[in-house]
């Protein structure tokens, strides 16, 4: 992914209300969705370092989702291996894809990006309306993670 210093065009969803309900639905498969928790190389390395576990113990390689190179393993009940009693045990270093949920960002090319979201999340439609600033902060985290991953 080529990230330049030019100003990107970002399409934000309008009139979106969201408040996390701490249900942990985002941390694994549901009846209608097989969730792939994708990891950047640097994210997997950081998780490995902080948890003192080999990457292979919590993730497996994937080569179809660049720039992501790993996908998080799941437990027998199809939840993330780092989920314990509906709490993330690596919350402070959780992957970008987890920070974004229920939102995702699509790179449309030519410095054009689009935010979208899943209506599957029970927190959608609840809470206060999200401002453009919310998405700008997410986009900034995205850019920072991509730059860090490419260094």
JSON list of C-alpha atoms in Angstrom, two decimals:
[
{"chain": "A", "resi": 1, "resn": "UNK", "atom": "CA", "xyz": [0.00, 0.00, 0.00]},
{"chain": "A", "resi": 2, "resn": "UNK", "atom": "CA", "xyz": [1.46, 3.31, -1.09]},
{"chain": "A", "resi": 3, "resn": "UNK", "atom": "CA", "xyz": [0.79, 6.08, 1.36]},
{"chain": "A", "resi": 4, "resn": "UNK", "atom": "CA", "xyz": [1.90, 9.47, 0.13]},
{"chain": "A", "resi": 5, "resn": "UNK", "atom": "CA", "xyz": [1.85, 12.92, 1.65]},
{"chain": "A", "resi": 6, "resn": "UNK", "atom": "CA", "xyz": [-0.94, 14.14, -0.64]},
{"chain": "A", "resi": 7, "resn": "UNK", "atom": "CA", "xyz": [-4.30, 14.72, 0.97]},
{"chain": "A", "resi": 8, "resn": "UNK", "atom": "CA", "xyz": [-6.57, 11.71, 0.65]},
{"chain": "A", "resi": 9, "resn": "UNK", "atom": "CA", "xyz": [-10.26, 11.88, -0.15]},
{"chain": "A", "resi": 10, "resn": "UNK", "atom": "CA", "xyz": [-12.26, 10.13, 2.54]},
{"chain": "A", "resi": 11, "resn": "UNK", "atom": "CA", "xyz": [-15.97, 9.30, 2.28]},
{"chain": "A", "resi": 12, "resn": "UNK", "atom": "CA", "xyz": [-17.61, 9.12, 5.69]},
{"chain": "A", "resi": 13, "resn": "UNK", "atom": "CA", "xyz": [-20.98, 7.59, 6.51]},
{"chain": "A", "resi": 14, "resn": "UNK", "atom": "CA", "xyz": [-23.58, 10.14, 7.56]},
{"chain": "A", "resi": 15, "resn": "UNK", "atom": "CA", "xyz": [-26.07, 10.11, 10.41]},
{"chain": "A", "resi": 16, "resn": "UNK", "atom": "CA", "xyz": [-24.44, 7.17, 12.18]},
{"chain": "A", "resi": 17, "resn": "UNK", "atom": "CA", "xyz": [-25.09, 6.47, 15.85]},
{"chain": "A", "resi": 18, "resn": "UNK", "atom": "CA", "xyz": [-22.88, 4.00, 17.70]},
{"chain": "A", "resi": 19, "resn": "UNK", "atom": "CA", "xyz": [-22.20, 2.94, 21.26]},
{"chain": "A", "resi": 20, "resn": "UNK", "atom": "CA", "xyz": [-20.30, -0.23, 22.09]},
{"chain": "A", "resi": 21, "resn": "UNK", "atom": "CA", "xyz": [-22.43, -2.61, 24.17]},
{"chain": "A", "resi": 22, "resn": "UNK", "atom": "CA", "xyz": [-19.44, -4.77, 25.22]},
{"chain": "A", "resi": 23, "resn": "UNK", "atom": "CA", "xyz": [-21.16, -7.87, 23.82]},
{"chain": "A", "resi": 24, "resn": "UNK", "atom": "CA", "xyz": [-17.96, -9.27, 22.20]},
{"chain": "A", "resi": 25, "resn": "UNK", "atom": "CA", "xyz": [-19.85, -10.10, 19.01]},
{"chain": "A", "resi": 26, "resn": "UNK", "atom": "CA", "xyz": [-16.96, -8.52, 17.11]},
{"chain": "A", "resi": 27, "resn": "UNK", "atom": "CA", "xyz": [-14.51, -11.01, 18.61]},
{"chain": "A", "resi": 28, "resn": "UNK", "atom": "CA", "xyz": [-15.60, -14.06, 16.67]},
{"chain": "A", "resi": 29, "resn": "UNK", "atom": "CA", "xyz": [-17.96, -15.76, 14.28]},
{"chain": "A", "resi": 30, "resn": "UNK", "atom": "CA", "xyz": [-21.71, -15.24, 14.35]},
{"chain": "A", "resi": 31, "resn": "UNK", "atom": "CA", "xyz": [-24.56, -17.22, 12.84]},
{"chain": "A", "resi": 32, "resn": "UNK", "atom": "CA", "xyz": [-24.32, -15.17, 9.65]},
{"chain": "A", "resi": 33, "resn": "UNK", "atom": "CA", "xyz": [-20.68, -14.08, 9.49]},
{"chain": "A", "resi": 34, "resn": "UNK", "atom": "CA", "xyz": [-17.30, -15.79, 9.71]},
{"chain": "A", "resi": 35, "resn": "UNK", "atom": "CA", "xyz": [-15.07, -13.09, 11.16]},
{"chain": "A", "resi": 36, "resn": "UNK", "atom": "CA", "xyz": [-11.47, -12.88, 9.99]},
{"chain": "A", "resi": 37, "resn": "UNK", "atom": "CA", "xyz": [-9.41, -10.95, 12.50]},
{"chain": "A", "resi": 38, "resn": "UNK", "atom": "CA", "xyz": [-6.61, -9.86, 10.22]},
{"chain": "A", "resi": 39, "resn": "UNK", "atom": "CA", "xyz": [-3.21, -8.80, 11.49]},
{"chain": "A", "resi": 40, "resn": "UNK", "atom": "CA", "xyz": [-0.48, -6.65, 10.04]},
{"chain": "A", "resi": 41, "resn": "UNK", "atom": "CA", "xyz": [3.02, -8.06, 10.43]},
{"chain": "A", "resi": 42, "resn": "UNK", "atom": "CA", "xyz": [3.96, -5.41, 13.01]},
{"chain": "A", "resi": 43, "resn": "UNK", "atom": "CA", "xyz": [0.79, -6.08, 14.99]},
{"chain": "A", "resi": 44, "resn": "UNK", "atom": "CA", "xyz": [1.52, -9.80, 15.19]},
{"chain": "A", "resi": 45, "resn": "UNK", "atom": "CA", "xyz": [5.10, -9.06, 16.25]},
{"chain": "A", "resi": 46, "resn": "UNK", "atom": "CA", "xyz": [3.93, -6.65, 18.96]},
{"chain": "A", "resi": 47, "resn": "UNK", "atom": "CA", "xyz": [1.36, -9.10, 20.29]},
{"chain": "A", "resi": 48, "resn": "UNK", "atom": "CA", "xyz": [4.02, -11.82, 20.31]},
{"chain": "A", "resi": 49, "resn": "UNK", "atom": "CA", "xyz": [6.45, -9.61, 22.19]},
{"chain": "A", "resi": 50, "resn": "UNK", "atom": "CA", "xyz": [3.92, -8.39, 24.79]},
{"chain": "A", "resi": 51, "resn": "UNK", "atom": "CA", "xyz": [2.35, -11.81, 25.40]},
{"chain": "A", "resi": 52, "resn": "UNK", "atom": "CA", "xyz": [5.63, -13.73, 25.12]},
{"chain": "A", "resi": 53, "resn": "UNK", "atom": "CA", "xyz": [3.97, -16.17, 22.73]},
{"chain": "A", "resi": 54, "resn": "UNK", "atom": "CA", "xyz": [5.15, -17.29, 19.32]},
{"chain": "A", "resi": 55, "resn": "UNK", "atom": "CA", "xyz": [3.07, -15.79, 16.52]},
{"chain": "A", "resi": 56, "resn": "UNK", "atom": "CA", "xyz": [2.18, -19.30, 15.35]},
{"chain": "A", "resi": 57, "resn": "UNK", "atom": "CA", "xyz": [0.42, -19.94, 18.69]},
{"chain": "A", "resi": 58, "resn": "UNK", "atom": "CA", "xyz": [-2.21, -17.26, 18.05]},
{"chain": "A", "resi": 59, "resn": "UNK", "atom": "CA", "xyz": [-2.19, -16.57, 14.30]},
{"chain": "A", "resi": 60, "resn": "UNK", "atom": "CA", "xyz": [-1.74, -18.26, 10.97]},
{"chain": "A", "resi": 61, "resn": "UNK", "atom": "CA", "xyz": [-0.36, -16.88, 7.73]},
{"chain": "A", "resi": 62, "resn": "UNK", "atom": "CA", "xyz": [-2.67, -15.56, 5.06]},
{"chain": "A", "resi": 63, "resn": "UNK", "atom": "CA", "xyz": [-1.62, -14.34, 1.66]},
{"chain": "A", "resi": 64, "resn": "UNK", "atom": "CA", "xyz": [-4.90, -13.17, 0.21]},
{"chain": "A", "resi": 65, "resn": "UNK", "atom": "CA", "xyz": [-5.52, -10.02, 2.25]},
{"chain": "A", "resi": 66, "resn": "UNK", "atom": "CA", "xyz": [-2.53, -7.69, 1.73]},
{"chain": "A", "resi": 67, "resn": "UNK", "atom": "CA", "xyz": [-1.27, -5.72, 3.60]},
{"chain": "A", "resi": 68, "resn": "UNK", "atom": "CA", "xyz": [-2.45, -8.16, 6.28]},
{"chain": "A", "resi": 69, "resn": "UNK", "atom": "CA", "xyz": [-0.25, -11.23, 6.58]},
{"chain": "A", "resi": 70, "resn": "UNK", "atom": "CA", "xyz": [-1.84, -13.11, 9.48]},
{"chain": "A", "resi": 71, "resn": "UNK", "atom": "CA", "xyz": [-5.31, -14.08, 10.62]},
{"chain": "A", "resi": 72, "resn": "UNK", "atom": "CA", "xyz": [-6.01, -14.56, 14.32]},
{"chain": "A", "resi": 73, "resn": "UNK", "atom": "CA", "xyz": [-6.74, -18.11, 15.45]},
{"chain": "A", "resi": 74, "resn": "UNK", "atom": "CA", "xyz": [-10.01, -18.88, 17.19]},
{"chain": "A", "resi": 75, "resn": "UNK", "atom": "CA", "xyz": [-11.07, -21.10, 20.05]},
{"chain": "A", "resi": 76, "resn": "UNK", "atom": "CA", "xyz": [-13.38, -24.11, 19.74]},
{"chain": "A", "resi": 77, "resn": "UNK", "atom": "CA", "xyz": [-16.37, -21.79, 20.12]},
{"chain": "A", "resi": 78, "resn": "UNK", "atom": "CA", "xyz": [-15.13, -19.63, 17.20]},
{"chain": "A", "resi": 79, "resn": "UNK", "atom": "CA", "xyz": [-13.97, -16.67, 19.30]},
{"chain": "A", "resi": 80, "resn": "UNK", "atom": "CA", "xyz": [-10.63, -14.89, 19.28]},
{"chain": "A", "resi": 81, "resn": "UNK", "atom": "CA", "xyz": [-7.97, -16.69, 21.32]},
{"chain": "A", "resi": 82, "resn": "UNK", "atom": "CA", "xyz": [-7.44, -13.51, 23.35]},
{"chain": "A", "resi": 83, "resn": "UNK", "atom": "CA", "xyz": [-11.08, -13.18, 24.43]},
{"chain": "A", "resi": 84, "resn": "UNK", "atom": "CA", "xyz": [-11.73, -14.18, 28.04]},
{"chain": "A", "resi": 85, "resn": "UNK", "atom": "CA", "xyz": [-15.19, -13.73, 29.59]},
{"chain": "A", "resi": 86, "resn": "UNK", "atom": "CA", "xyz": [-16.16, -11.14, 26.94]},
{"chain": "A", "resi": 87, "resn": "UNK", "atom": "CA", "xyz": [-13.00, -9.11, 27.61]},
{"chain": "A", "resi": 88, "resn": "UNK", "atom": "CA", "xyz": [-10.00, -8.67, 25.33]},
{"chain": "A", "resi": 89, "resn": "UNK", "atom": "CA", "xyz": [-6.81, -9.66, 27.13]},
{"chain": "A", "resi": 90, "resn": "UNK", "atom": "CA", "xyz": [-4.70, -7.66, 24.64]},
{"chain": "A", "resi": 91, "resn": "UNK", "atom": "CA", "xyz": [-6.97, -4.61, 24.51]},
{"chain": "A", "resi": 92, "resn": "UNK", "atom": "CA", "xyz": [-4.13, -2.06, 24.69]},
{"chain": "A", "resi": 93, "resn": "UNK", "atom": "CA", "xyz": [-2.39, -3.66, 21.71]},
{"chain": "A", "resi": 94, "resn": "UNK", "atom": "CA", "xyz": [-5.42, -5.04, 19.87]},
{"chain": "A", "resi": 95, "resn": "UNK", "atom": "CA", "xyz": [-5.20, -5.06, 16.08]},
{"chain": "A", "resi": 96, "resn": "UNK", "atom": "CA", "xyz": [-6.36, -2.17, 13.94]},
{"chain": "A", "resi": 97, "resn": "UNK", "atom": "CA", "xyz": [-9.24, -4.22, 12.58]},
{"chain": "A", "resi": 98, "resn": "UNK", "atom": "CA", "xyz": [-10.52, -4.64, 16.15]},
{"chain": "A", "resi": 99, "resn": "UNK", "atom": "CA", "xyz": [-10.18, -0.93, 16.91]},
{"chain": "A", "resi": 100, "resn": "UNK", "atom": "CA", "xyz": [-12.24, -0.14, 13.82]},
{"chain": "A", "resi": 101, "resn": "UNK", "atom": "CA", "xyz": [-15.14, -2.56, 14.36]},
{"chain": "A", "resi": 102, "resn": "UNK", "atom": "CA", "xyz": [-18.00, -2.18, 13.43]},
{"chain": "A", "resi": 103, "resn": "UNK", "atom": "CA", "xyz": [-16.43, 0.11, 10.85]},
{"chain": "A", "resi": 104, "resn": "UNK", "atom": "CA", "xyz": [-14.04, -0.75, 8.09]},
{"chain": "A", "resi": 105, "resn": "UNK", "atom": "CA", "xyz": [-12.13, 1.30, 5.58]},
{"chain": "A", "resi": 106, "resn": "UNK", "atom": "CA", "xyz": [-11.89, 0.45, 1.92]},
{"chain": "A", "resi": 107, "resn": "UNK", "atom": "CA", "xyz": [-8.97, 1.69, -0.17]},
{"chain": "A", "resi": 108, "resn": "UNK", "atom": "CA", "xyz": [-10.55, 2.63, -3.49]},
{"chain": "A", "resi": 109, "resn": "UNK", "atom": "CA", "xyz": [-7.22, 3.65, -5.06]},
{"chain": "A", "resi": 110, "resn": "UNK", "atom": "CA", "xyz": [-5.79, 7.04, -5.99]},
{"chain": "A", "resi": 111, "resn": "UNK", "atom": "CA", "xyz": [-5.86, 8.20, -2.35]},
{"chain": "A", "resi": 112, "resn": "UNK", "atom": "CA", "xyz": [-9.64, 7.62, -2.14]},
{"chain": "A", "resi": 113, "resn": "UNK", "atom": "CA", "xyz": [-10.99, 5.81, 0.92]},
{"chain": "A", "resi": 114, "resn": "UNK", "atom": "CA", "xyz": [-14.49, 4.91, 2.08]},
{"chain": "A", "resi": 115, "resn": "UNK", "atom": "CA", "xyz": [-15.71, 4.04, 5.55]},
{"chain": "A", "resi": 116, "resn": "UNK", "atom": "CA", "xyz": [-18.51, 1.51, 5.84]},
{"chain": "A", "resi": 117, "resn": "UNK", "atom": "CA", "xyz": [-19.99, -0.48, 8.71]},
{"chain": "A", "resi": 118, "resn": "UNK", "atom": "CA", "xyz": [-21.84, -3.65, 9.54]},
{"chain": "A", "resi": 119, "resn": "UNK", "atom": "CA", "xyz": [-25.38, -3.45, 10.84]},
{"chain": "A", "resi": 120, "resn": "UNK", "atom": "CA", "xyz": [-24.78, -6.78, 12.58]},
{"chain": "A", "resi": 121, "resn": "UNK", "atom": "CA", "xyz": [-23.28, -4.94, 15.57]},
{"chain": "A", "resi": 122, "resn": "UNK", "atom": "CA", "xyz": [-25.94, -4.32, 18.26]},
{"chain": "A", "resi": 123, "resn": "UNK", "atom": "CA", "xyz": [-24.26, -1.00, 19.12]},
{"chain": "A", "resi": 124, "resn": "UNK", "atom": "CA", "xyz": [-25.16, 0.49, 15.75]},
{"chain": "A", "resi": 125, "resn": "UNK", "atom": "CA", "xyz": [-28.03, 2.94, 15.96]},
{"chain": "A", "resi": 126, "resn": "UNK", "atom": "CA", "xyz": [-27.43, 3.50, 19.67]},
{"chain": "A", "resi": 127, "resn": "UNK", "atom": "CA", "xyz": [-25.66, 6.31, 21.46]},
{"chain": "A", "resi": 128, "resn": "UNK", "atom": "CA", "xyz": [-24.84, 9.72, 20.10]},
{"chain": "A", "resi": 129, "resn": "UNK", "atom": "CA", "xyz": [-24.35, 10.58, 16.46]},
{"chain": "A", "resi": 130, "resn": "UNK", "atom": "CA", "xyz": [-20.74, 10.17, 15.37]},
{"chain": "A", "resi": 131, "resn": "UNK", "atom": "CA", "xyz": [-19.07, 13.28, 14.05]},
{"chain": "A", "resi": 132, "resn": "UNK", "atom": "CA", "xyz": [-16.64, 13.51, 11.16]},
{"chain": "A", "resi": 133, "resn": "UNK", "atom": "CA", "xyz": [-13.89, 13.92, 13.78]},
{"chain": "A", "resi": 134, "resn": "UNK", "atom": "CA", "xyz": [-14.47, 10.34, 14.95]},
{"chain": "A", "resi": 135, "resn": "UNK", "atom": "CA", "xyz": [-13.70, 9.01, 11.47]},
{"chain": "A", "resi": 136, "resn": "UNK", "atom": "CA", "xyz": [-10.73, 11.37, 11.05]},
{"chain": "A", "resi": 137, "resn": "UNK", "atom": "CA", "xyz": [-9.22, 9.89, 14.21]},
{"chain": "A", "resi": 138, "resn": "UNK", "atom": "CA", "xyz": [-9.81, 6.35, 12.91]},
{"chain": "A", "resi": 139, "resn": "UNK", "atom": "CA", "xyz": [-8.25, 7.30, 9.58]},
{"chain": "A", "resi": 140, "resn": "UNK", "atom": "CA", "xyz": [-5.23, 8.77, 11.37]},
{"chain": "A", "resi": 141, "resn": "UNK", "atom": "CA", "xyz": [-4.79, 5.47, 13.25]},
{"chain": "A", "resi": 142, "resn": "UNK", "atom": "CA", "xyz": [-5.06, 3.62, 9.95]},
{"chain": "A", "resi": 143, "resn": "UNK", "atom": "CA", "xyz": [-2.33, 5.77, 8.34]},
{"chain": "A", "resi": 144, "resn": "UNK", "atom": "CA", "xyz": [-0.08, 5.47, 11.39]},
{"chain": "A", "resi": 145, "resn": "UNK", "atom": "CA", "xyz": [-0.46, 1.67, 11.44]},
{"chain": "A", "resi": 146, "resn": "UNK", "atom": "CA", "xyz": [0.25, 1.36, 7.72]},
{"chain": "A", "resi": 147, "resn": "UNK", "atom": "CA", "xyz": [3.37, 3.54, 7.98]},
{"chain": "A", "resi": 148, "resn": "UNK", "atom": "CA", "xyz": [4.57, 1.60, 11.02]},
{"chain": "A", "resi": 149, "resn": "UNK", "atom": "CA", "xyz": [3.94, -1.66, 9.18]},
{"chain": "A", "resi": 150, "resn": "UNK", "atom": "CA", "xyz": [5.94, -0.47, 6.17]},
{"chain": "A", "resi": 151, "resn": "UNK", "atom": "CA", "xyz": [8.95, 0.67, 8.21]}
]
